[in-house]
CSV table of N, CA and C in Angstrom, one decimal:
chain,number,residue,atom,x,y,z
D,16,UNK,N,101.3,114.2,194.5
D,16,UNK,CA,100.4,115.3,194.6
D,16,UNK,C,100.9,116.5,195.5
D,17,UNK,N,102.0,116.3,196.1
D,17,UNK,CA,102.6,117.4,196.9
D,17,UNK,C,103.4,118.4,196.1
D,18,UNK,N,103.7,118.1,194.9
D,18,UNK,CA,104.5,119.0,194.1
D,18,UNK,C,103.6,119.5,193.0
D,19,UNK,N,103.8,120.8,192.6
D,19,UNK,CA,103.1,121.4,191.5
D,19,UNK,C,104.1,121.7,190.4
D,20,UNK,N,104.0,121.1,189.2
D,20,UNK,CA,105.0,121.3,188.2
D,20,UNK,C,104.3,121.8,187.0
D,21,UNK,N,104.9,122.8,186.4
D,21,UNK,CA,104.4,123.5,185.2
D,21,UNK,C,105.5,123.5,184.2
D,22,UNK,N,105.2,123.2,182.9
D,22,UNK,CA,106.2,123.2,181.8
D,22,UNK,C,105.7,124.2,180.8
D,23,UNK,N,106.7,124.6,179.9
D,23,UNK,CA,106.4,125.2,178.7
D,23,UNK,C,107.1,124.5,177.6
D,24,UNK,N,106.5,124.5,176.4
D,24,UNK,CA,107.0,123.8,175.2
D,24,UNK,C,106.7,124.5,174.0
D,25,UNK,N,107.5,124.3,173.0
D,25,UNK,CA,107.2,124.9,171.6
D,25,UNK,C,107.0,123.7,170.8
D,26,UNK,N,105.8,123.6,170.1
D,26,UNK,CA,105.4,122.5,169.3
D,26,UNK,C,105.2,122.9,167.9
D,27,UNK,N,105.4,122.0,167.0
D,27,UNK,CA,105.1,122.2,165.6
D,27,UNK,C,103.6,122.2,165.4
D,28,UNK,N,103.0,123.0,164.6
D,28,UNK,CA,101.6,123.0,164.4
D,28,UNK,C,100.8,123.9,165.3
D,29,UNK,N,99.5,123.7,165.3
D,29,UNK,CA,98.5,124.5,166.0
D,29,UNK,C,97.4,123.7,166.6
D,30,UNK,N,97.3,123.6,167.9
D,30,UNK,CA,96.2,122.8,168.5
D,30,UNK,C,94.8,123.3,168.2
D,31,UNK,N,94.7,124.5,167.7
D,31,UNK,CA,93.4,125.1,167.4
D,31,UNK,C,92.7,125.7,168.6
D,32,UNK,N,92.5,125.0,169.6
D,32,UNK,CA,91.9,125.5,170.8
D,32,UNK,C,92.9,126.3,171.7
D,33,UNK,N,92.4,127.3,172.4
D,33,UNK,CA,93.3,128.1,173.2
D,33,UNK,C,93.8,127.3,174.5
D,34,UNK,N,93.0,126.3,174.9
D,34,UNK,CA,93.3,125.5,176.0
D,34,UNK,C,92.6,124.1,175.8
D,35,UNK,N,93.2,123.1,176.5
D,35,UNK,CA,92.5,121.8,176.4
D,35,UNK,C,93.1,120.8,177.4
D,36,UNK,N,92.5,119.7,177.4
D,36,UNK,CA,93.0,118.5,178.2
D,36,UNK,C,93.3,117.4,177.3
D,37,UNK,N,94.4,116.8,177.4
D,37,UNK,CA,94.8,115.6,176.6
D,37,UNK,C,94.7,114.4,177.6
D,38,UNK,N,94.0,113.4,177.1
D,38,UNK,CA,93.8,112.1,177.9
D,38,UNK,C,94.1,111.0,177.0
D,39,UNK,N,95.0,110.1,177.4
D,39,UNK,CA,95.4,109.0,176.6
D,39,UNK,C,95.7,107.8,177.5
D,40,UNK,N,95.8,106.6,176.9
D,40,UNK,CA,96.3,105.4,177.5
D,40,UNK,C,97.7,105.3,177.0
D,41,UNK,N,98.7,105.2,177.8
D,41,UNK,CA,100.1,105.1,177.4
D,41,UNK,C,100.7,103.7,177.8
D,42,UNK,N,101.5,103.2,176.9
D,42,UNK,CA,102.3,102.0,177.1
D,42,UNK,C,103.7,102.3,176.9
D,43,UNK,N,104.5,101.9,177.9
D,43,UNK,CA,106.0,102.2,177.9
D,43,UNK,C,106.7,100.9,177.4
D,44,UNK,N,107.5,101.0,176.3
D,44,UNK,CA,108.3,99.9,175.9
D,44,UNK,C,109.7,100.1,176.4
D,45,UNK,N,110.1,99.4,177.4
D,45,UNK,CA,111.4,99.6,178.0
D,45,UNK,C,112.5,99.2,177.1
D,46,UNK,N,112.3,98.2,176.3
D,46,UNK,CA,113.4,97.8,175.4
D,46,UNK,C,113.7,98.9,174.4
D,47,UNK,N,112.7,99.5,173.8
D,47,UNK,CA,112.9,100.6,172.9
D,47,UNK,C,113.1,102.0,173.5
D,48,UNK,N,112.8,102.0,174.8
D,48,UNK,CA,112.9,103.3,175.6
D,48,UNK,C,112.0,104.3,175.0
D,49,UNK,N,110.8,103.9,174.7
D,49,UNK,CA,109.8,104.7,174.0
D,49,UNK,C,108.4,104.5,174.6
D,50,UNK,N,107.5,105.5,174.6
D,50,UNK,CA,106.2,105.4,175.1
D,50,UNK,C,105.2,105.6,173.9
D,51,UNK,N,104.2,104.7,173.9
D,51,UNK,CA,103.2,104.8,172.8
D,51,UNK,C,101.8,105.0,173.4
D,52,UNK,N,101.0,105.7,172.6
D,52,UNK,CA,99.5,105.8,172.8
D,52,UNK,C,98.9,104.6,172.3
D,53,UNK,N,98.0,103.9,173.2
D,53,UNK,CA,97.3,102.8,172.8
D,53,UNK,C,95.8,103.0,173.0
D,54,UNK,N,95.0,102.2,172.4
D,54,UNK,CA,93.5,102.4,172.5
D,54,UNK,C,92.8,101.5,173.5
D,55,UNK,N,93.5,100.5,174.0
D,55,UNK,CA,92.8,99.5,174.9
D,55,UNK,C,93.6,99.4,176.2
D,56,UNK,N,92.9,99.3,177.3
D,56,UNK,CA,93.6,99.0,178.6
D,56,UNK,C,94.3,97.6,178.5
D,57,UNK,N,95.3,97.5,179.3
D,57,UNK,CA,96.0,96.2,179.3
D,57,UNK,C,97.2,96.2,180.3
D,58,UNK,N,98.0,95.2,180.3
D,58,UNK,CA,99.1,95.1,181.2
D,58,UNK,C,100.1,96.2,180.9
D,59,UNK,N,100.5,96.9,181.9
D,59,UNK,CA,101.4,98.0,181.8
D,59,UNK,C,100.9,99.3,181.1
D,60,UNK,N,99.6,99.3,180.8
D,60,UNK,CA,99.0,100.5,180.2
D,60,UNK,C,98.5,101.4,181.3
D,61,UNK,N,98.9,102.7,181.2
D,61,UNK,CA,98.5,103.7,182.3
D,61,UNK,C,97.8,104.9,181.6
D,62,UNK,N,96.8,105.4,182.4
D,62,UNK,CA,96.2,106.6,181.9
D,62,UNK,C,97.1,107.8,182.1
D,63,UNK,N,97.1,108.7,181.1
D,63,UNK,CA,97.9,110.0,181.1
D,63,UNK,C,97.0,111.1,180.9
D,64,UNK,N,97.1,112.2,181.7
D,64,UNK,CA,96.3,113.4,181.5
D,64,UNK,C,97.2,114.6,181.7
D,65,UNK,N,97.0,115.6,180.9
D,65,UNK,CA,97.6,116.9,181.0
D,65,UNK,C,96.7,118.0,180.5
D,66,UNK,N,96.9,119.2,181.0
D,66,UNK,CA,96.2,120.4,180.5
D,66,UNK,C,97.2,121.3,179.8
D,67,UNK,N,96.7,122.0,178.8
D,67,UNK,CA,97.6,122.9,178.1
D,67,UNK,C,96.9,124.2,177.9
D,68,UNK,N,97.7,125.3,177.7
D,68,UNK,CA,97.1,126.6,177.4
D,68,UNK,C,98.1,127.2,176.3
D,69,UNK,N,97.5,127.6,175.2
D,69,UNK,CA,98.3,128.3,174.2
D,69,UNK,C,98.8,129.6,174.7
D,70,UNK,N,100.1,129.9,174.6
D,70,UNK,CA,100.6,131.2,175.0
D,70,UNK,C,100.9,132.1,173.8
D,71,UNK,N,101.3,131.5,172.7
D,71,UNK,CA,101.7,132.3,171.5
D,71,UNK,C,101.8,131.4,170.3
D,72,UNK,N,101.6,132.0,169.1
D,72,UNK,CA,101.7,131.2,167.8
D,72,UNK,C,102.5,132.1,166.9
D,73,UNK,N,103.4,131.5,166.1
D,73,UNK,CA,104.2,132.2,165.1
D,73,UNK,C,104.9,131.3,164.2
D,74,UNK,N,104.9,131.5,162.9
D,74,UNK,CA,105.7,130.8,161.9
D,74,UNK,C,105.5,129.3,162.0
D,75,UNK,N,104.2,128.9,162.2
D,75,UNK,CA,103.9,127.5,162.2
D,75,UNK,C,104.2,126.8,163.5
D,76,UNK,N,104.7,127.5,164.6
D,76,UNK,CA,105.0,127.0,165.9
D,76,UNK,C,104.0,127.5,166.9
D,77,UNK,N,103.8,126.8,168.0
D,77,UNK,CA,103.0,127.2,169.1
D,77,UNK,C,103.7,127.0,170.4
D,78,UNK,N,103.7,128.0,171.2
D,78,UNK,CA,104.2,127.9,172.6
D,78,UNK,C,103.0,127.5,173.5
D,79,UNK,N,103.2,126.5,174.3
D,79,UNK,CA,102.1,126.1,175.2
D,79,UNK,C,102.6,126.0,176.7
D,80,UNK,N,101.8,126.3,177.6
D,80,UNK,CA,102.0,126.0,179.0
D,80,UNK,C,101.3,124.7,179.4
D,81,UNK,N,102.0,123.8,180.1
D,81,UNK,CA,101.5,122.5,180.4
D,81,UNK,C,101.5,122.2,181.9
D,82,UNK,N,100.4,121.7,182.3
D,82,UNK,CA,100.3,121.2,183.7
D,82,UNK,C,100.0,119.7,183.6
D,83,UNK,N,100.9,118.9,184.2
D,83,UNK,CA,100.7,117.4,184.3
D,83,UNK,C,99.7,117.1,185.4
D,84,UNK,N,98.8,116.2,185.1
D,84,UNK,CA,97.9,115.6,186.1
D,84,UNK,C,98.4,114.2,186.5
D,85,UNK,N,99.2,113.6,185.6
D,85,UNK,CA,99.8,112.3,185.8
D,85,UNK,C,101.3,112.5,185.4
D,86,UNK,N,102.1,111.7,185.9
D,86,UNK,CA,103.5,111.8,185.5
D,86,UNK,C,104.1,110.5,184.9
D,87,UNK,N,103.8,110.4,183.6
D,87,UNK,CA,104.3,109.2,182.9
D,87,UNK,C,105.5,109.5,182.1
D,88,UNK,N,106.4,108.5,181.9
D,88,UNK,CA,107.6,108.7,181.2
D,88,UNK,C,107.3,109.2,179.7
D,89,UNK,N,107.9,110.3,179.3
D,89,UNK,CA,107.8,110.9,178.0
D,89,UNK,C,106.3,111.3,177.7
D,90,UNK,N,105.6,111.5,178.8
D,90,UNK,CA,104.1,111.8,178.6
D,90,UNK,C,103.9,113.0,177.7
D,91,UNK,N,104.5,114.1,178.0
D,91,UNK,CA,104.3,115.4,177.2
D,91,UNK,C,104.7,115.1,175.7
D,92,UNK,N,105.8,114.6,175.5
D,92,UNK,CA,106.3,114.3,174.2
D,92,UNK,C,105.4,113.4,173.4
D,93,UNK,N,105.0,112.3,174.0
D,93,UNK,CA,104.1,111.3,173.4
D,93,UNK,C,102.7,111.9,173.1
D,94,UNK,N,102.1,112.6,174.0
D,94,UNK,CA,100.7,113.1,173.8
D,94,UNK,C,100.7,114.2,172.8
D,95,UNK,N,101.6,115.1,172.7
D,95,UNK,CA,101.6,116.1,171.7
D,95,UNK,C,101.9,115.5,170.3
D,96,UNK,N,102.9,114.7,170.3
D,96,UNK,CA,103.3,114.1,169.0
D,96,UNK,C,102.2,113.2,168.4
D,97,UNK,N,101.5,112.5,169.3
D,97,UNK,CA,100.4,111.7,168.9
D,97,UNK,C,99.2,112.4,168.2
D,98,UNK,N,99.2,113.7,168.4
D,98,UNK,CA,98.2,114.5,167.8
D,98,UNK,C,98.7,115.3,166.6
D,99,UNK,N,100.0,115.0,166.2
D,99,UNK,CA,100.6,115.7,165.1
D,99,UNK,C,101.2,117.0,165.4
D,100,UNK,N,101.5,117.2,166.7
D,100,UNK,CA,102.1,118.5,167.2
D,100,UNK,C,103.4,118.1,167.9
D,101,UNK,N,104.4,117.5,167.3
D,101,UNK,CA,105.6,117.2,168.0
D,101,UNK,C,106.4,118.4,168.5
D,102,UNK,N,107.1,118.2,169.6
D,102,UNK,CA,107.9,119.3,170.2
D,102,UNK,C,109.1,119.6,169.2
D,103,UNK,N,109.4,120.8,169.1
D,103,UNK,CA,110.5,121.3,168.3
D,103,UNK,C,111.8,120.6,168.9
D,104,UNK,N,112.6,120.0,168.1
D,104,UNK,CA,113.8,119.4,168.5
D,104,UNK,C,113.7,118.0,169.1
D,105,UNK,N,112.5,117.5,169.1
D,105,UNK,CA,112.3,116.1,169.6
D,105,UNK,C,112.6,115.1,168.5
D,106,UNK,N,113.8,114.5,168.5
D,106,UNK,CA,114.2,113.6,167.4
D,106,UNK,C,113.6,112.2,167.7
D,107,UNK,N,113.2,111.9,168.9
D,107,UNK,CA,112.6,110.6,169.2
D,107,UNK,C,111.1,110.5,168.8
D,108,UNK,N,110.4,111.5,169.1
D,108,UNK,CA,108.9,111.5,168.9
D,108,UNK,C,108.5,112.4,167.8
D,109,UNK,N,109.4,113.2,167.2
D,109,UNK,CA,109.1,114.2,166.3
D,109,UNK,C,109.8,114.1,165.0
D,110,UNK,N,110.5,115.1,164.6
D,110,UNK,CA,111.2,115.2,163.3
D,110,UNK,C,112.7,114.7,163.5
D,111,UNK,N,113.1,113.6,162.9
D,111,UNK,CA,114.3,113.0,163.2
D,111,UNK,C,115.6,113.8,163.0
D,112,UNK,N,115.5,114.7,162.0
D,112,UNK,CA,116.7,115.5,161.6
D,112,UNK,C,116.8,116.9,162.1
D,113,UNK,N,115.9,117.2,163.1
D,113,UNK,CA,115.9,118.6,163.6
D,113,UNK,C,117.2,118.8,164.4
D,114,UNK,N,117.8,120.0,164.3
D,114,UNK,CA,119.1,120.3,164.8
D,114,UNK,C,119.0,121.0,166.2
D,115,UNK,N,117.9,121.5,166.6
D,115,UNK,CA,117.8,122.3,167.8
D,115,UNK,C,117.6,121.3,169.0
D,116,UNK,N,117.8,121.8,170.2
D,116,UNK,CA,117.5,121.1,171.4
D,116,UNK,C,116.0,120.9,171.6
D,117,UNK,N,115.6,119.9,172.3
D,117,UNK,CA,114.2,119.7,172.6
D,117,UNK,C,113.6,121.0,173.3
D,118,UNK,N,112.5,121.5,172.8
D,118,UNK,CA,111.9,122.7,173.3
D,118,UNK,C,110.8,122.3,174.4
D,119,UNK,N,111.3,121.8,175.5
D,119,UNK,CA,110.5,121.4,176.7
D,119,UNK,C,111.3,122.0,177.9
D,120,UNK,N,110.6,122.8,178.7
D,120,UNK,CA,111.2,123.5,179.7
D,120,UNK,C,110.4,123.4,181.0
D,121,UNK,N,111.1,123.0,182.1
D,121,UNK,CA,110.4,123.0,183.4
D,121,UNK,C,110.4,124.4,183.9
D,122,UNK,N,109.2,125.0,183.9
D,122,UNK,CA,109.1,126.4,184.1
D,122,UNK,C,108.8,126.8,185.6
D,123,UNK,N,108.0,126.0,186.2
D,123,UNK,CA,107.6,126.3,187.6
D,123,UNK,C,107.5,125.1,188.4
D,124,UNK,N,108.0,125.2,189.7
D,124,UNK,CA,108.0,124.1,190.6
D,124,UNK,C,107.5,124.7,191.9
D,125,UNK,N,106.5,124.1,192.6
D,125,UNK,CA,106.0,124.7,193.8
D,125,UNK,C,105.7,123.5,194.8
D,126,UNK,N,106.0,123.7,196.0
D,126,UNK,CA,105.7,122.7,197.1
D,126,UNK,C,105.8,123.3,198.4
D,127,UNK,N,105.4,122.6,199.4
D,127,UNK,CA,105.5,123.1,200.8
D,127,UNK,C,106.8,122.5,201.4
D,128,UNK,N,107.6,123.4,202.0
D,128,UNK,CA,108.9,122.9,202.6
D,128,UNK,C,108.6,121.7,203.5
D,129,UNK,N,109.4,120.7,203.4
D,129,UNK,CA,109.1,119.5,204.2
D,129,UNK,C,109.2,119.7,205.7
D,130,UNK,N,110.0,120.6,206.2
D,130,UNK,CA,110.1,120.8,207.7
D,130,UNK,C,109.3,122.0,208.2
D,131,UNK,N,109.3,123.1,207.5
D,131,UNK,CA,108.6,124.3,208.0
D,131,UNK,C,107.2,124.4,207.5
D,132,UNK,N,106.9,123.7,206.4
D,132,UNK,CA,105.6,123.8,205.8
D,132,UNK,C,105.4,125.0,205.0
D,133,UNK,N,106.4,125.9,204.9
D,133,UNK,CA,106.3,127.1,204.2
D,133,UNK,C,106.2,126.9,202.7
D,134,UNK,N,105.3,127.6,202.0
D,134,UNK,CA,105.2,127.4,200.5
D,134,UNK,C,106.4,127.8,199.8
D,135,UNK,N,106.9,127.0,198.9
D,135,UNK,CA,108.1,127.3,198.2
D,135,UNK,C,107.7,127.3,196.7
D,136,UNK,N,108.3,128.3,195.9
D,136,UNK,CA,108.0,128.4,194.5
D,136,UNK,C,109.2,128.8,193.8
D,137,UNK,N,109.5,128.1,192.7
D,137,UNK,CA,110.7,128.4,191.8
D,137,UNK,C,110.2,128.5,190.4
D,138,UNK,N,110.6,129.6,189.8
D,138,UNK,CA,110.2,129.9,188.4
D,138,UNK,C,111.5,130.2,187.6
D,139,UNK,N,111.6,129.6,186.4
D,139,UNK,CA,112.8,129.9,185.6
D,139,UNK,C,112.2,130.0,184.1
D,140,UNK,N,112.4,131.2,183.5
D,140,UNK,CA,112.0,131.4,182.1
D,140,UNK,C,112.9,130.6,181.2
D,141,UNK,N,112.3,130.2,180.0
D,141,UNK,CA,113.2,129.5,179.1
D,141,UNK,C,114.2,130.4,178.4
D,142,UNK,N,115.2,129.8,177.8
D,142,UNK,CA,116.2,130.7,177.1
D,142,UNK,C,115.6,131.5,176.0
D,143,UNK,N,116.4,132.5,175.6
D,143,UNK,CA,115.9,133.4,174.6
D,143,UNK,C,116.3,133.1,173.2
D,144,UNK,N,116.9,131.9,173.0
D,144,UNK,CA,117.3,131.5,171.6
D,144,UNK,C,116.2,130.6,171.0
D,145,UNK,N,116.5,130.2,169.7
D,145,UNK,CA,115.6,129.4,169.0
D,145,UNK,C,115.2,128.1,169.7
D,146,UNK,N,114.0,127.7,169.7
D,146,UNK,CA,112.8,128.2,169.1
D,146,UNK,C,112.0,129.2,170.0
D,147,UNK,N,112.5,129.3,171.2
D,147,UNK,CA,111.8,130.2,172.2
D,147,UNK,C,111.7,131.6,171.7
D,148,UNK,N,112.7,132.1,170.9
D,148,UNK,CA,112.7,133.4,170.4
D,148,UNK,C,111.6,133.7,169.4
D,149,UNK,N,111.1,132.6,168.7
D,149,UNK,CA,110.1,132.8,167.7
D,149,UNK,C,108.7,133.0,168.3
D,150,UNK,N,108.4,132.2,169.3
D,150,UNK,CA,107.1,132.4,169.9
D,150,UNK,C,107.2,132.3,171.4
């Protein structure tokens, strides 16, 4: 809770709403190195929550800003893909033969300096090539 992380991603499809909260139960399969959405609590099942805001839509793609409220392995990829909106370039949770890099970008990191307590903030815009150049 001491770090604030914000991501941007380009997804296939259209969430419909301009902003929303995704809540799921996730199960990590360590042998497959993959995370799954499940419907029932159980051993190794963890709640996952994130908020998103639509930034732009074009050519069947949507750029979203994402704030994680929990930090589960592959959480963003699993939660968006589970709703039919896989990240562009995500061959594990999305379209297997896509040739681009995964369109998930750590956009903003903020925290208080551990010694001085001074607020620190780092922002880096995503690259300007595909798919970022479309939306």
